[in-house]
Short mmCIF file of C-alpha atoms and ligand atoms in Angstrom, two decimals:
data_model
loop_
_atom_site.label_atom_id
_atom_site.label_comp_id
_atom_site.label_asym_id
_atom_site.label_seq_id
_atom_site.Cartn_x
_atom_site.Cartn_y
_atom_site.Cartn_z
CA UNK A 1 0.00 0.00 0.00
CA UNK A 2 1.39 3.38 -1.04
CA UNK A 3 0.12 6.59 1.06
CA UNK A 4 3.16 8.64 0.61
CA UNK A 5 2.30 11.91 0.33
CA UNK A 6 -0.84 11.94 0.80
CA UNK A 7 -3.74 14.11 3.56
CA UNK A 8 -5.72 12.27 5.82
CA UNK A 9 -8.65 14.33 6.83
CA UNK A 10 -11.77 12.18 6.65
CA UNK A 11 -12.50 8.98 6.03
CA UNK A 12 -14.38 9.19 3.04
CA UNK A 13 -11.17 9.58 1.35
CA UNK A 14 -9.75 6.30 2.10
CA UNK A 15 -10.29 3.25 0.78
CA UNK A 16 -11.74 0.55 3.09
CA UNK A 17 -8.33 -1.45 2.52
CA UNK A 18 -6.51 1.66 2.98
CA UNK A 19 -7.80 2.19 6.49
CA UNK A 20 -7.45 -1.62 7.72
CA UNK A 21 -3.85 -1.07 5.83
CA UNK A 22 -3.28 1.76 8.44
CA UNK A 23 -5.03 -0.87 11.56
CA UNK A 24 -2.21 -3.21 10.64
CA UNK A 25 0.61 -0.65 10.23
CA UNK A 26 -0.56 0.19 13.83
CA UNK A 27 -0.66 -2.92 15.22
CA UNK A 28 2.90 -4.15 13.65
CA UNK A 29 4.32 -0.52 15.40
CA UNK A 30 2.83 -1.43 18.61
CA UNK A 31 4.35 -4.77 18.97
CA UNK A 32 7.87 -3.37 17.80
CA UNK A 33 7.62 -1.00 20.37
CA UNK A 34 6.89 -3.57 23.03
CA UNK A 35 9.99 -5.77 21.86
CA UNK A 36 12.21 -2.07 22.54
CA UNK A 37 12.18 -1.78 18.37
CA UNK A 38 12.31 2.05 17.73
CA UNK A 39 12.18 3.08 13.96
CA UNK A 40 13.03 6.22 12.19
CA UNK A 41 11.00 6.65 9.45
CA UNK A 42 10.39 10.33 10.08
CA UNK A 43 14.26 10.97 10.50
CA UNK A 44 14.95 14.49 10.26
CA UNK A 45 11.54 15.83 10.12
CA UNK A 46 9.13 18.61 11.35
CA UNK A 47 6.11 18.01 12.21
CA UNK A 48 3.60 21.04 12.89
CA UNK A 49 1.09 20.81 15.60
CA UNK A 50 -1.45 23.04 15.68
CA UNK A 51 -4.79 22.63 17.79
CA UNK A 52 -7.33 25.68 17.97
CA UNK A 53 -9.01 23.38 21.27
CA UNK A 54 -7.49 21.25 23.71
CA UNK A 55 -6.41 17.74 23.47
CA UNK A 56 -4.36 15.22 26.07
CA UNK A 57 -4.25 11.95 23.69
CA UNK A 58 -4.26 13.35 20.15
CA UNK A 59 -1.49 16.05 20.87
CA UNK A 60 0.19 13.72 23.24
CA UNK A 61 0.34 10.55 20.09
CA UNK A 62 1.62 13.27 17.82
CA UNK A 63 4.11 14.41 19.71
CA UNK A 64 5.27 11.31 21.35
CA UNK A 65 4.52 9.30 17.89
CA UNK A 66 6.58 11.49 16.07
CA UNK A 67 9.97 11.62 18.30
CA UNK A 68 10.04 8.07 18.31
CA UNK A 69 10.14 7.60 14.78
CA UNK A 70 13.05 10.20 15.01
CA UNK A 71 10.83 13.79 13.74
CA UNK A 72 10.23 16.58 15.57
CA UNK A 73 7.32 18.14 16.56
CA UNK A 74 6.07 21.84 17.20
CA UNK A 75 3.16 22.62 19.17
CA UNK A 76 1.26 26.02 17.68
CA UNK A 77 -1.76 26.83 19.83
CA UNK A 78 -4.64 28.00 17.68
CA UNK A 79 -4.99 31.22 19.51
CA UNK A 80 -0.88 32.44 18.85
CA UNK A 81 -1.16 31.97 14.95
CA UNK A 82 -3.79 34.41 13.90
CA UNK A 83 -5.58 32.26 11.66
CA UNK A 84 -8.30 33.24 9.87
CA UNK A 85 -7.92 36.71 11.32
CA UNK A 86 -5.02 38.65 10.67
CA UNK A 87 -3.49 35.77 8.15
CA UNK A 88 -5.81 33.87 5.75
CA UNK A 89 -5.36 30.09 6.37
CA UNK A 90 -3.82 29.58 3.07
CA UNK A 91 -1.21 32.04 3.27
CA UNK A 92 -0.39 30.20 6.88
CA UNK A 93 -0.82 26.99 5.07
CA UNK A 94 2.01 28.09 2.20
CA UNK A 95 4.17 29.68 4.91
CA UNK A 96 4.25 26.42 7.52
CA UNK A 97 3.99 23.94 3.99
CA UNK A 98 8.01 25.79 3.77
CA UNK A 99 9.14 24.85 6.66
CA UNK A 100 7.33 21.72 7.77
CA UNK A 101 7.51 18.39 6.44
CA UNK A 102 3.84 17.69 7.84
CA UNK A 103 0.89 19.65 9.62
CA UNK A 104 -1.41 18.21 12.11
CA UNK A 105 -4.73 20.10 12.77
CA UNK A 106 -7.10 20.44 15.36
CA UNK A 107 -9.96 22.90 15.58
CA UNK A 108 -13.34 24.09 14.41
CA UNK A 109 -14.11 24.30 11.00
CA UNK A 110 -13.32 21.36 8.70
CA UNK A 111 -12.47 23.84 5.49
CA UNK A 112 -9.37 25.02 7.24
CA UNK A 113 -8.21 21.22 7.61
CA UNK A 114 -9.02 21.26 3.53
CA UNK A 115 -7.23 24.58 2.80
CA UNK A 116 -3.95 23.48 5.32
CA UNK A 117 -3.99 20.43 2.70
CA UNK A 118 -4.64 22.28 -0.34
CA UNK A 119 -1.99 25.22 0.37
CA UNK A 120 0.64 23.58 2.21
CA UNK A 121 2.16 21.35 -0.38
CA UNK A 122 2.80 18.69 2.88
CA UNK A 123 0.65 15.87 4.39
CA UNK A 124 -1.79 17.18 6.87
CA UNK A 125 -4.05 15.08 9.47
CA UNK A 126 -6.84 16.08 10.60
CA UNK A 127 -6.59 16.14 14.44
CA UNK A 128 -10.59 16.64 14.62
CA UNK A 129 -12.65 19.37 13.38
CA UNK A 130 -16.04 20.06 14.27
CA UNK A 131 -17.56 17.79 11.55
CA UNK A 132 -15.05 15.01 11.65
CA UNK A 133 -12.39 12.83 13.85
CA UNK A 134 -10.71 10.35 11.92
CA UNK A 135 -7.54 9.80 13.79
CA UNK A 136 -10.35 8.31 16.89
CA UNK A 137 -11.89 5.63 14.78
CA UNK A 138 -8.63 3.89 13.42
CA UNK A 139 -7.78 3.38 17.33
CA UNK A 140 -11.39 1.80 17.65
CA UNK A 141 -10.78 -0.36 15.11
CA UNK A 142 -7.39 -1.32 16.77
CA UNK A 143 -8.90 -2.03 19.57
CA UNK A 144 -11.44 -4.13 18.21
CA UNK A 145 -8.87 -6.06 16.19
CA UNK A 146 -6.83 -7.01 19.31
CA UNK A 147 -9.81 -8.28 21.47
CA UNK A 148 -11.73 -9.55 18.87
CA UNK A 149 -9.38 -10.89 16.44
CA UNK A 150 -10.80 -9.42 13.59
CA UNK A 151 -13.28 -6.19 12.61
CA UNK A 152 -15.17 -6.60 9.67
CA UNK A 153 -18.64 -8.47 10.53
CA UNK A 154 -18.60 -7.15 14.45
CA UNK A 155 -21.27 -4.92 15.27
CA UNK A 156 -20.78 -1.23 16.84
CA UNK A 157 -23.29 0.81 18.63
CA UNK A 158 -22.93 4.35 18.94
CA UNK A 159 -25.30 6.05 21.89
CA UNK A 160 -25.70 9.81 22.33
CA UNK A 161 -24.84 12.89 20.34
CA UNK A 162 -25.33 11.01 16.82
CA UNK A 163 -24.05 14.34 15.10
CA UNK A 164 -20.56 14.71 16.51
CA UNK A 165 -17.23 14.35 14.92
CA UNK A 166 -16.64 10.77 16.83
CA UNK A 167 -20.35 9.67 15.68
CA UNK A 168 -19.94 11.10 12.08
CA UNK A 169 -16.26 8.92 11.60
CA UNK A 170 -17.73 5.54 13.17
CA UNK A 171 -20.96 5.89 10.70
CA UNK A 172 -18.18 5.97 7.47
CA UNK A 173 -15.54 4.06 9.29
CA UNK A 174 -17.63 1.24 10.15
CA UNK A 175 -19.47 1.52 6.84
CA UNK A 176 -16.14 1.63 4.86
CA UNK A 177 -14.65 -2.30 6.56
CA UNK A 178 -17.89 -3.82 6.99
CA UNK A 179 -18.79 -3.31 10.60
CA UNK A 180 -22.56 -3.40 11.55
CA UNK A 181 -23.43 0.45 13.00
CA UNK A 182 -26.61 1.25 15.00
CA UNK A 183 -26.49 4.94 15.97
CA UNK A 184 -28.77 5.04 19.09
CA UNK A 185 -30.15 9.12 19.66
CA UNK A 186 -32.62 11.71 19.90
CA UNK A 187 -34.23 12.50 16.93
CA UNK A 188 -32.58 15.91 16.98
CA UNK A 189 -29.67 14.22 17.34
CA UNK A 190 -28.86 11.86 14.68
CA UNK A 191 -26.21 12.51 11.35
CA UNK A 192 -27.03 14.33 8.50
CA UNK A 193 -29.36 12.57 5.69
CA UNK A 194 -27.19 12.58 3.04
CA UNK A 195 -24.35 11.15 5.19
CA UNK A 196 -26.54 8.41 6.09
CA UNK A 197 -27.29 7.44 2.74
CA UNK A 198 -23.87 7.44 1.79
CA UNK A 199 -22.66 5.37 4.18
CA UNK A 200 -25.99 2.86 3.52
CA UNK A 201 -24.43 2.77 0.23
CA UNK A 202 -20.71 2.21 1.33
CA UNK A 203 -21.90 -0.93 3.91
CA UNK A 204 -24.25 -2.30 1.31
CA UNK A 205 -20.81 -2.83 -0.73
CA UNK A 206 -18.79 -3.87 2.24
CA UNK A 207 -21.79 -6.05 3.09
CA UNK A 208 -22.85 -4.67 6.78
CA UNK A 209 -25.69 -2.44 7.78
CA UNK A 210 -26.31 1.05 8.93
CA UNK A 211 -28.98 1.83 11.74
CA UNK A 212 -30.15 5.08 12.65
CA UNK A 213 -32.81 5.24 15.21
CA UNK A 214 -34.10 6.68 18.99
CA UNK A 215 -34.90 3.19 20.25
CA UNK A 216 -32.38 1.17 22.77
CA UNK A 217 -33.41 -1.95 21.22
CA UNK A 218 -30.75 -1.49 18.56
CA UNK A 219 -28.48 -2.23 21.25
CA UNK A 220 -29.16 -5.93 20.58
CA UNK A 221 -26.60 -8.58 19.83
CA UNK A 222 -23.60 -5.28 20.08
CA UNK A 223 -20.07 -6.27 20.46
CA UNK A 224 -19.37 -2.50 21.21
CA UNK A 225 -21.33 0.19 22.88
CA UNK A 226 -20.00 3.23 22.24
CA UNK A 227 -20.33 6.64 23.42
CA UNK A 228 -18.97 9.82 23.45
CA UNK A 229 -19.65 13.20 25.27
CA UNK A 230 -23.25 14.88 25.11
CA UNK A 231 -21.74 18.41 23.97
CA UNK A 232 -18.11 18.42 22.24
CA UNK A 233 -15.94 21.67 22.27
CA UNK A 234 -17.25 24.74 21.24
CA UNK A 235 -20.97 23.35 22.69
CA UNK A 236 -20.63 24.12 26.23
CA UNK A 237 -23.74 26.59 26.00
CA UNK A 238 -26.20 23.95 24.67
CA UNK A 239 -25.12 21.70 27.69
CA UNK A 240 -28.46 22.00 29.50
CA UNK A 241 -30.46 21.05 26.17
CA UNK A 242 -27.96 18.21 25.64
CA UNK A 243 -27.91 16.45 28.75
CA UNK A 244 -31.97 16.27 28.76
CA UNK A 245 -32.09 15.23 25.82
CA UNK A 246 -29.34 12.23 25.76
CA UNK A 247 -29.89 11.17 29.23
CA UNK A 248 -32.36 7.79 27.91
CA UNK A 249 -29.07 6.89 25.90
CA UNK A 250 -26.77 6.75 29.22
CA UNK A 251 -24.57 3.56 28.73
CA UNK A 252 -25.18 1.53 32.11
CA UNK A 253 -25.10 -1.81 33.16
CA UNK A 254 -28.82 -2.19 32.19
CA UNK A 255 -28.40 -1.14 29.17
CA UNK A 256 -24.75 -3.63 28.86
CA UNK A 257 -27.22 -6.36 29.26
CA UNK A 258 -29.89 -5.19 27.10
CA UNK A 259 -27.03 -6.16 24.45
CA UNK A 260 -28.08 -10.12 25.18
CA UNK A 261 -24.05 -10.90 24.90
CA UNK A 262 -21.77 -11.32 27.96
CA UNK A 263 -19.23 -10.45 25.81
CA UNK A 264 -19.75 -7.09 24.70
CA UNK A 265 -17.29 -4.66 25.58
CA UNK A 266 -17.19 -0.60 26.18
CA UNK A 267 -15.73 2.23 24.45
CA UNK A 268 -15.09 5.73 24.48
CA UNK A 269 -13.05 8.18 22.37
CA UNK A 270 -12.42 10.20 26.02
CA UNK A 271 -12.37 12.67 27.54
CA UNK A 272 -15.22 11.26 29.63
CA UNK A 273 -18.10 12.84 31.47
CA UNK A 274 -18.89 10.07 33.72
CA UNK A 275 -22.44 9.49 35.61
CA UNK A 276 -23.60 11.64 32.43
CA UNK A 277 -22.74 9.58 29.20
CA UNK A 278 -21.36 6.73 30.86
CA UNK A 279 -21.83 4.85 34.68
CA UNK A 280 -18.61 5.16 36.50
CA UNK A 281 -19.73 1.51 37.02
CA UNK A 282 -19.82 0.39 33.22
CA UNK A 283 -16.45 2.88 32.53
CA UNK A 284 -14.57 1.05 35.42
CA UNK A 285 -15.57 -2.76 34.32
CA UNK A 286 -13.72 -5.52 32.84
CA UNK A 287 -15.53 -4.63 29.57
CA UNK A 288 -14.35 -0.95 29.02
CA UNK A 289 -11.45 -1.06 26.71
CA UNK A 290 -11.36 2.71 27.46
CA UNK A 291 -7.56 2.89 28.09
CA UNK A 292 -6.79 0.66 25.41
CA UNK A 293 -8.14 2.91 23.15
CA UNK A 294 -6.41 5.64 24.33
CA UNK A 295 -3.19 3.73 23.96
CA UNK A 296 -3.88 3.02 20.77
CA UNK A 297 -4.37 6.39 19.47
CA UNK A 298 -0.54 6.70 19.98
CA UNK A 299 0.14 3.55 17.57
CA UNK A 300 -2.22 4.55 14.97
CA UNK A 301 -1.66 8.30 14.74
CA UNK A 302 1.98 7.28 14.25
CA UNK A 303 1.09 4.90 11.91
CA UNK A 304 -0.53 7.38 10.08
CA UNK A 305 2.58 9.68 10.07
CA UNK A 306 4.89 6.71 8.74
CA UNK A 307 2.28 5.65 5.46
CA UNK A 308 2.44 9.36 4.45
CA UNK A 309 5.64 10.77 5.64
CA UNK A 310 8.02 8.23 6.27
CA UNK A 311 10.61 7.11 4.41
N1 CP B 1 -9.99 11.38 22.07
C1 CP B 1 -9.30 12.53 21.90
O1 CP B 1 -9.18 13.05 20.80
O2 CP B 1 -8.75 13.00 23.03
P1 CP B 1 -8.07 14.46 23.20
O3 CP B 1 -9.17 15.46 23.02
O4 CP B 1 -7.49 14.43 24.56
O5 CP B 1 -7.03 14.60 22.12
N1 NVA B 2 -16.89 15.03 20.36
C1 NVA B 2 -15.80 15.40 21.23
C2 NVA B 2 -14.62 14.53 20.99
C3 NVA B 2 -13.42 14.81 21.84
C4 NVA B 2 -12.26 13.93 21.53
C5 NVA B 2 -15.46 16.87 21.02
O1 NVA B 2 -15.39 17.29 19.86
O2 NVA B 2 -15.31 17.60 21.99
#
């Protein structure tokens, strides 16, 4: 598989074997790195961090994901570059696309992840955006892959905020490699039409299904419950509104065993807001894999960074 070169902003522009290309990559990483095996792949290079909100795991894999493949990386907070403002974001994007060998970005409007991409001349990753966060869903998948044993043919439900960035990237993800989705919301809560139907389209070719509905029963036969928070960054004022509306979709123990399978297990892209989203109780169990996603954002982000950077 070649990705040299190449942006990774959503998944709609990958492949389905591109992305399980990128699962593997991660994996293979992961175990070197257990056995002490350090590569250098990104020898000599700068990476550009920049993240208009805040992040622990994404900034943290970036960072940590790039020295050990030998790059280095520069954190630029959002609020020191003048983007948008006093510099258009393609004139930043042709400036940092001079100095930088790659650009990660995180903040709120998915056209300046585009325009980085467009304008820089370099690789950029999208490090979230309002509408979509990629990087999240090939750690899912990671995860899945190690306690499974395989992906394709599991079955994922989403409960919550059906609209967000995490919700929006499991829908194509799982559509993309064949993984069963039920998105469990509000009404006034769930993804856009015409994403739905494209992702119907995409899992009627990878031969899995896409659910979208405001009834709990779709948590049925799940391998995954998945959740995420009620109101992402840049939300905080429709917090009250959220949390009313979301609480039915709480992922409890109840609702664990609603799934008819004692072997379903619990995820979360994290930050958590727990006794709101999630039970401490179901977040602390045997079946959240919560920390080993977070791990593997680390492995996957860097994989990420070797397909289209390294050498
Ligand atoms: N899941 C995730 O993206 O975490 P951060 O916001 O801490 O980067
Ligand atoms: N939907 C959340 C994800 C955080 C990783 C947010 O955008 O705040």
């Amino acid at each position: 598989m070649n990705m040299k070169g190449r942006s990774f902003l959503k998944l709609l522009d990958l492949t389905p074997e591109e992305i399980m290309y990128l699962v593997d990559l991660a994996q293979e990483l992961k175990e070197k790195r257990k056995q002490g095996i350090r590569g250098n792949s990104l020898a000599g290079k700068n990476i550009a961090l920049i993240f208009e909100k805040p992040s622990t795991r994404t900034r943290c894999a970036f960072t940590v994901g790039a020295q050990e493949e030998g790059a280095m990386a520069t954190y630029l907070a959002g609020s020191e570059l003048q983007l948008g403002e006093k510099e258009s974001i393609e004139d930043t994007a042709r400036v940092l696309g001079r100095m930088f060998d790659g650009i990660e970005f995180r903040g709120f409007d998915h056209e300046y992840v585009e325009a980085l991409a467009e304008y820089s001349g370099v690789p950029v990753w999208n490090g979230l955006t309002d509408e979509w966060h990629p990087t999240q869903v090939l750690a899912t998948f990671l995860t899945l892959k190690e306690h499974f044993g395989y992906v394709k043919g599991l079955k994922l439900v989403y409960l919550g905020d059906g609209r967000n960035n995490v919700a929006n990237s499991l829908l194509v993800g799982c559509a993309k490699v064949g993984v069963d989705i039920a998105i469990s919301a509000p009404k006034k809560l769930w993804p856009k039409k015409e994403l739905v139907e494209t992702c119907e389209a995409l899992a009627k070719e990878a031969g899995s299904t896409v659910t979208i509905s405001d009834s709990l029963d779709v948590v049925e036969g799940a391998d995954i419950l998945y959740t995420d928070v009620w109101y992402s960054m840049g939300e905080e004022k429709k917090q009250v509104e959220r949390i009313k509306l979301s609480a039915p979709y709480q992922v409890n123990a109840a609702l664990m065993k609603r799934t008819g399978k004692d072997t379903t297990i619990f995820s979360h892209c994290l930050p958590a807001n727990k006794e709101k989203e999630v039970t401490t109780e179901v977040f602390e169990s045997e079946a959240s894999k919560v920390f080993d996603e977070a791990e593997n954002r680390l492995h996957t982000i860097k994989a990420i960074m070797v397909a289209t950077l390294g050498e």
